[in-house]
PDB file of C-alpha atoms in Angstrom:
ATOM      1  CA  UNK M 117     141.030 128.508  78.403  1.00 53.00           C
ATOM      2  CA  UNK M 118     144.005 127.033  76.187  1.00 54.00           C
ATOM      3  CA  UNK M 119     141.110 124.687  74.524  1.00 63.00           C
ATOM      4  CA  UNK M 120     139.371 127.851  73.361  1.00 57.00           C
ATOM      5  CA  UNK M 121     143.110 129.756  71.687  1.00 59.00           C
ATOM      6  CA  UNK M 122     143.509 126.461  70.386  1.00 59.00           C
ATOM      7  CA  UNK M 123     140.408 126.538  68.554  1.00 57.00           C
ATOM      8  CA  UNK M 124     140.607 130.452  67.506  1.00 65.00           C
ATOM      9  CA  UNK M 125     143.903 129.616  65.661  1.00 68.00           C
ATOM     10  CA  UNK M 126     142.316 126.402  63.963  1.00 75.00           C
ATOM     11  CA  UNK M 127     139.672 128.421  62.840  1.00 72.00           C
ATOM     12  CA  UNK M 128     142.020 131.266  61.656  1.00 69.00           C
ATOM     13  CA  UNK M 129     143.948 128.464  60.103  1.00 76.00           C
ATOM     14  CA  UNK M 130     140.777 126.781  58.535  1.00 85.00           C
ATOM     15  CA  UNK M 131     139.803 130.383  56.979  1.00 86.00           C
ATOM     16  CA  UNK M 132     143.269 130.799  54.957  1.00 87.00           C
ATOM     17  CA  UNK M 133     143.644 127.475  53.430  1.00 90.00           C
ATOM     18  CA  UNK M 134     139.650 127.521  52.708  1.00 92.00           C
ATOM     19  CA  UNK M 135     141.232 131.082  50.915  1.00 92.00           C
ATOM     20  CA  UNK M 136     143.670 129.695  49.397  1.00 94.00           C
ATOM     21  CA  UNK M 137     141.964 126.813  48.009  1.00 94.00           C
ATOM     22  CA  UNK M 138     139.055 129.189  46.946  1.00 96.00           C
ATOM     23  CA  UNK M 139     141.973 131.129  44.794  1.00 97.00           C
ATOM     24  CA  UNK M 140     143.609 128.223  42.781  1.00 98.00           C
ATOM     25  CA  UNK M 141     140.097 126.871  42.175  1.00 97.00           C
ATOM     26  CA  UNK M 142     139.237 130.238  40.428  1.00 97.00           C
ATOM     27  CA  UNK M 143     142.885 130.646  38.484  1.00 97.00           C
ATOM     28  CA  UNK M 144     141.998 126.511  37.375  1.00 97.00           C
ATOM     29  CA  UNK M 145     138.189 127.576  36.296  1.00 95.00           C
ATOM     30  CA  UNK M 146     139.731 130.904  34.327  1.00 94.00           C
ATOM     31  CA  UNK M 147     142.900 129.126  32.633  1.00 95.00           C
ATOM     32  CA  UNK M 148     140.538 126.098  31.179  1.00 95.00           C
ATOM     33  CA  UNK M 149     137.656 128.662  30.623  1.00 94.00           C
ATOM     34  CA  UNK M 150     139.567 131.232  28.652  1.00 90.00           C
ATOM     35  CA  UNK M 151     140.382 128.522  25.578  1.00 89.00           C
ATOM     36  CA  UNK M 152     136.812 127.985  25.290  1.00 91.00           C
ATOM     37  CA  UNK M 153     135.289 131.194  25.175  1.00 88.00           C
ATOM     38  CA  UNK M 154     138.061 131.726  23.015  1.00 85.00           C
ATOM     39  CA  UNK M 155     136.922 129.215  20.481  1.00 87.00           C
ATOM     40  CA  UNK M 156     133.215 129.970  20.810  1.00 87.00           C
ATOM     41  CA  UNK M 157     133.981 133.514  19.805  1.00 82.00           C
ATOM     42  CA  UNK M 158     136.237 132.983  17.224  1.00 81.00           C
ATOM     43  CA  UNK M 159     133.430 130.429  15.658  1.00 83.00           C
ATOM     44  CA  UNK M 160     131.360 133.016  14.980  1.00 83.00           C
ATOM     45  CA  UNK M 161     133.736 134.682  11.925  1.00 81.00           C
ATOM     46  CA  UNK M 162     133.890 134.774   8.511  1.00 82.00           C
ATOM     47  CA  UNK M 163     136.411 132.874   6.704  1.00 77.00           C
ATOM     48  CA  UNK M 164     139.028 134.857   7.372  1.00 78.00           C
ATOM     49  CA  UNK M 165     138.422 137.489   9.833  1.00 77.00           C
ATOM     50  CA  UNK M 166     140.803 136.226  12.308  1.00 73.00           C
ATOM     51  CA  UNK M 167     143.524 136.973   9.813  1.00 75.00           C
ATOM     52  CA  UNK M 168     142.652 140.568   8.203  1.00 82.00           C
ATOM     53  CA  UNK M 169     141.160 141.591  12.123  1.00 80.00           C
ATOM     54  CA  UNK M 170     142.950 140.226  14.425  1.00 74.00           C
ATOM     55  CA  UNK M 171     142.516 136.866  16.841  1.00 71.00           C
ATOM     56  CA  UNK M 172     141.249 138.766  19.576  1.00 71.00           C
ATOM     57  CA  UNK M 173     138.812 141.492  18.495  1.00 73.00           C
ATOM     58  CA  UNK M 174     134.767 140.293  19.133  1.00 68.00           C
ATOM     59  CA  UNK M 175     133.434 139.126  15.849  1.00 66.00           C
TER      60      UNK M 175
END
């Protein structure tokens, strides 16, 4: 019977950190995302767009 709490609570504990893990992964894939979209939009101005519009209106 303890073998079976035992594995309940490695199974809880297995869940969290695979939660965990899950979140930094995404917050990683967003913060080195976001400077590339950022560029790939921004490539898509005139000449000086970015200047009389603003840096982060959609061209």
């Amino acid at each position: 019977m303890a073998n079976v709490a035992a594995y309940g609570r490695e199974k809880i504990k297995s869940r969290v950190s695979w939660a965990i893990a899950s979140f930094f992964a995404l917050l990683w894939f967003l913060i080195t995302l976001i400077p590339f979209a950022f560029m790939v939009l921004n490539s898509f101005r005139k000449q000086f767009d970015m200047l009389t519009q603003g840096v982060f209106r959609l061209p």
